[in-house]
């Protein structure tokens, strides 16, 4: 085999308009633990939020799961390229005990900040995901992509796809529902 053929064998084939590219989690990490009543967490650059853990009341501990992304073809082979998360912004504050925040269309949650107890304010930061400067679309949250947990239970709500909505009503003894979205190129 000549050097030319060896080089050709190691170069990924060019993608045409009919190629299927899937966006999947490459690696996951967990944040440090924060006191819920006075914290702000922002995912590191070019990562997305995939989960949240909380135990106890407003003095309890909160952690987040975040992930990097990769693109794969329909055979599971990695497609070379770069993911970026951009065009981000913070939401207006919502009273935690009656909050229902959903990221704007084709955006995902990348940060959360909370001050106070269930009557305090919660803010979210969102962003758009790009692969090689191409926008990734986020499919809306069907019921099978949601998780409901008792807020104080000390349970993770996480999936291997981005968090796009969070709804909570009541104090720490009430339920919180998390919604996740599929990423599509």
mmCIF file of N, CA, C and O in Angstrom, residues 55-95:
data_model
loop_
_atom_site.group_PDB
_atom_site.id
_atom_site.type_symbol
_atom_site.label_atom_id
_atom_site.label_comp_id
_atom_site.label_asym_id
_atom_site.label_seq_id
_atom_site.Cartn_x
_atom_site.Cartn_y
_atom_site.Cartn_z
ATOM 1 N N UNK A 55 -30.463 18.128 47.513
ATOM 2 C CA UNK A 55 -30.858 17.428 48.726
ATOM 3 C C UNK A 55 -31.177 18.448 49.812
ATOM 4 O O UNK A 55 -30.384 19.357 50.055
ATOM 5 N N UNK A 56 -32.347 18.309 50.432
ATOM 6 C CA UNK A 56 -32.708 19.171 51.556
ATOM 7 C C UNK A 56 -33.470 20.407 51.138
ATOM 8 O O UNK A 56 -34.039 20.485 50.058
ATOM 9 N N UNK A 57 -33.477 21.406 52.042
ATOM 10 C CA UNK A 57 -34.169 22.663 51.776
ATOM 11 C C UNK A 57 -33.197 23.660 51.150
ATOM 12 O O UNK A 57 -32.188 23.260 50.569
ATOM 13 N N UNK A 58 -33.491 24.955 51.325
ATOM 14 C CA UNK A 58 -32.621 25.982 50.723
ATOM 15 C C UNK A 58 -31.209 25.981 51.303
ATOM 16 O O UNK A 58 -30.290 26.533 50.709
ATOM 17 N N UNK A 59 -31.013 25.352 52.457
ATOM 18 C CA UNK A 59 -29.671 25.229 53.027
ATOM 19 C C UNK A 59 -28.991 23.931 52.606
ATOM 20 O O UNK A 59 -27.860 23.665 53.005
ATOM 21 N N UNK A 60 -29.698 23.130 51.821
ATOM 22 C CA UNK A 60 -29.152 21.876 51.321
ATOM 23 C C UNK A 60 -28.182 22.098 50.179
ATOM 24 O O UNK A 60 -27.886 23.231 49.777
ATOM 25 N N UNK A 61 -27.698 21.001 49.646
ATOM 26 C CA UNK A 61 -26.658 21.038 48.629
ATOM 27 C C UNK A 61 -27.206 20.755 47.231
ATOM 28 O O UNK A 61 -28.081 19.908 47.058
ATOM 29 N N UNK A 62 -26.656 21.488 46.266
ATOM 30 C CA UNK A 62 -27.012 21.361 44.858
ATOM 31 C C UNK A 62 -25.744 21.103 44.049
ATOM 32 O O UNK A 62 -24.708 21.728 44.306
ATOM 33 N N UNK A 63 -25.824 20.184 43.088
ATOM 34 C CA UNK A 63 -24.732 19.928 42.148
ATOM 35 C C UNK A 63 -25.318 19.849 40.741
ATOM 36 O O UNK A 63 -26.517 19.608 40.575
ATOM 37 N N UNK A 64 -24.459 20.023 39.765
ATOM 38 C CA UNK A 64 -24.874 19.978 38.369
ATOM 39 C C UNK A 64 -23.997 18.996 37.606
ATOM 40 O O UNK A 64 -22.823 18.823 37.916
ATOM 41 N N UNK A 65 -24.590 18.371 36.584
ATOM 42 C CA UNK A 65 -23.832 17.564 35.646
ATOM 43 C C UNK A 65 -23.786 18.334 34.339
ATOM 44 O O UNK A 65 -24.787 18.925 33.925
ATOM 45 N N UNK A 66 -22.610 18.358 33.705
ATOM 46 C CA UNK A 66 -22.456 19.036 32.422
ATOM 47 C C UNK A 66 -21.622 18.154 31.509
ATOM 48 O O UNK A 66 -20.944 17.232 31.966
ATOM 49 N N UNK A 67 -21.718 18.423 30.198
ATOM 50 C CA UNK A 67 -21.104 17.510 29.239
ATOM 51 C C UNK A 67 -20.515 18.230 28.039
ATOM 52 O O UNK A 67 -20.986 19.297 27.645
ATOM 53 N N UNK A 68 -19.497 17.592 27.475
ATOM 54 C CA UNK A 68 -18.989 17.979 26.160
ATOM 55 C C UNK A 68 -19.735 17.132 25.137
ATOM 56 O O UNK A 68 -20.366 16.126 25.483
ATOM 57 N N UNK A 69 -19.649 17.530 23.889
ATOM 58 C CA UNK A 69 -20.388 16.855 22.825
ATOM 59 C C UNK A 69 -19.450 16.353 21.741
ATOM 60 O O UNK A 69 -18.335 16.845 21.584
ATOM 61 N N UNK A 70 -19.946 15.371 20.985
ATOM 62 C CA UNK A 70 -19.243 14.924 19.780
ATOM 63 C C UNK A 70 -20.286 14.562 18.738
ATOM 64 O O UNK A 70 -21.447 14.304 19.057
ATOM 65 N N UNK A 71 -19.849 14.564 17.503
ATOM 66 C CA UNK A 71 -20.716 14.177 16.389
ATOM 67 C C UNK A 71 -20.281 12.801 15.914
ATOM 68 O O UNK A 71 -19.083 12.501 15.851
ATOM 69 N N UNK A 72 -21.279 11.969 15.583
ATOM 70 C CA UNK A 72 -20.995 10.639 15.042
ATOM 71 C C UNK A 72 -21.886 10.404 13.835
ATOM 72 O O UNK A 72 -22.979 10.960 13.738
ATOM 73 N N UNK A 73 -21.393 9.571 12.923
ATOM 74 C CA UNK A 73 -22.223 9.219 11.773
ATOM 75 C C UNK A 73 -23.143 8.057 12.152
ATOM 76 O O UNK A 73 -23.111 7.573 13.290
ATOM 77 N N UNK A 74 -23.948 7.613 11.224
ATOM 78 C CA UNK A 74 -24.933 6.565 11.520
ATOM 79 C C UNK A 74 -24.280 5.235 11.885
ATOM 80 O O UNK A 74 -24.929 4.361 12.442
ATOM 81 N N UNK A 75 -22.981 5.071 11.613
ATOM 82 C CA UNK A 75 -22.258 3.857 11.998
ATOM 83 C C UNK A 75 -21.552 4.010 13.339
ATOM 84 O O UNK A 75 -20.877 3.084 13.789
ATOM 85 N N UNK A 76 -21.645 5.197 13.942
ATOM 86 C CA UNK A 76 -21.001 5.430 15.230
ATOM 87 C C UNK A 76 -19.585 5.962 15.146
ATOM 88 O O UNK A 76 -18.904 6.121 16.165
ATOM 89 N N UNK A 77 -19.122 6.270 13.937
ATOM 90 C CA UNK A 77 -17.778 6.816 13.762
ATOM 91 C C UNK A 77 -17.786 8.309 14.074
ATOM 92 O O UNK A 77 -18.691 9.033 13.652
ATOM 93 N N UNK A 78 -16.765 8.764 14.790
ATOM 94 C CA UNK A 78 -16.661 10.180 15.128
ATOM 95 C C UNK A 78 -16.490 11.014 13.863
ATOM 96 O O UNK A 78 -15.687 10.685 12.997
ATOM 97 N N UNK A 79 -17.255 12.082 13.777
ATOM 98 C CA UNK A 79 -17.151 13.027 12.663
ATOM 99 C C UNK A 79 -16.295 14.196 13.163
ATOM 100 O O UNK A 79 -16.621 14.804 14.176
ATOM 101 N N UNK A 80 -15.184 14.492 12.499
ATOM 102 C CA UNK A 80 -14.320 15.568 12.984
ATOM 103 C C UNK A 80 -15.021 16.923 12.935
ATOM 104 O O UNK A 80 -15.798 17.193 12.021
ATOM 105 N N UNK A 81 -14.738 17.722 13.922
ATOM 106 C CA UNK A 81 -15.322 19.051 13.965
ATOM 107 C C UNK A 81 -15.287 19.622 15.366
ATOM 108 O O UNK A 81 -14.815 18.981 16.306
ATOM 109 N N UNK A 82 -15.815 20.820 15.490
ATOM 110 C CA UNK A 82 -15.767 21.549 16.752
ATOM 111 C C UNK A 82 -17.162 21.977 17.166
ATOM 112 O O UNK A 82 -17.919 22.523 16.369
ATOM 113 N N UNK A 83 -17.476 21.730 18.432
ATOM 114 C CA UNK A 83 -18.728 22.216 19.020
ATOM 115 C C UNK A 83 -18.457 23.498 19.779
ATOM 116 O O UNK A 83 -17.459 23.608 20.501
ATOM 117 N N UNK A 84 -19.344 24.451 19.614
ATOM 118 C CA UNK A 84 -19.302 25.676 20.404
ATOM 119 C C UNK A 84 -20.703 25.942 20.937
ATOM 120 O O UNK A 84 -21.698 25.511 20.341
ATOM 121 N N UNK A 85 -20.766 26.632 22.056
ATOM 122 C CA UNK A 85 -22.038 27.064 22.619
ATOM 123 C C UNK A 85 -21.979 28.577 22.654
ATOM 124 O O UNK A 85 -21.087 29.158 23.278
ATOM 125 N N UNK A 86 -22.903 29.212 21.947
ATOM 126 C CA UNK A 86 -22.851 30.667 21.834
ATOM 127 C C UNK A 86 -24.212 31.314 21.896
ATOM 128 O O UNK A 86 -25.226 30.658 22.135
ATOM 129 N N UNK A 87 -24.211 32.618 21.644
ATOM 130 C CA UNK A 87 -25.435 33.424 21.667
ATOM 131 C C UNK A 87 -26.209 33.219 22.963
ATOM 132 O O UNK A 87 -27.407 33.002 22.974
ATOM 133 N N UNK A 88 -25.475 33.292 24.067
ATOM 134 C CA UNK A 88 -26.105 33.014 25.352
ATOM 135 C C UNK A 88 -26.578 34.290 26.035
ATOM 136 O O UNK A 88 -26.103 35.380 25.750
ATOM 137 N N UNK A 89 -27.530 34.103 26.929
ATOM 138 C CA UNK A 89 -28.039 35.222 27.705
ATOM 139 C C UNK A 89 -28.782 34.722 28.929
ATOM 140 O O UNK A 89 -29.229 33.568 28.976
ATOM 141 N N UNK A 90 -28.911 35.582 29.921
ATOM 142 C CA UNK A 90 -29.601 35.252 31.165
ATOM 143 C C UNK A 90 -31.086 35.589 31.065
ATOM 144 O O UNK A 90 -31.473 36.577 30.456
ATOM 145 N N UNK A 91 -31.893 34.774 31.717
ATOM 146 C CA UNK A 91 -33.337 35.009 31.776
ATOM 147 C C UNK A 91 -33.649 36.040 32.855
ATOM 148 O O UNK A 91 -32.800 36.370 33.694
ATOM 149 N N UNK A 92 -34.872 36.516 32.853
ATOM 150 C CA UNK A 92 -35.369 37.306 33.976
ATOM 151 C C UNK A 92 -35.530 36.350 35.155
ATOM 152 O O UNK A 92 -35.694 35.140 34.984
ATOM 153 N N UNK A 93 -35.489 36.883 36.361
ATOM 154 C CA UNK A 93 -35.662 36.063 37.547
ATOM 155 C C UNK A 93 -37.092 35.572 37.678
ATOM 156 O O UNK A 93 -38.033 36.224 37.213
ATOM 157 N N UNK A 94 -37.242 34.412 38.304
ATOM 158 C CA UNK A 94 -38.557 33.846 38.591
ATOM 159 C C UNK A 94 -38.592 33.447 40.066
ATOM 160 O O UNK A 94 -37.589 32.984 40.608
ATOM 161 N N UNK A 95 -39.742 33.610 40.691
ATOM 162 C CA UNK A 95 -39.931 33.136 42.054
ATOM 163 C C UNK A 95 -39.841 31.609 42.014
ATOM 164 O O UNK A 95 -40.587 30.957 41.282
#
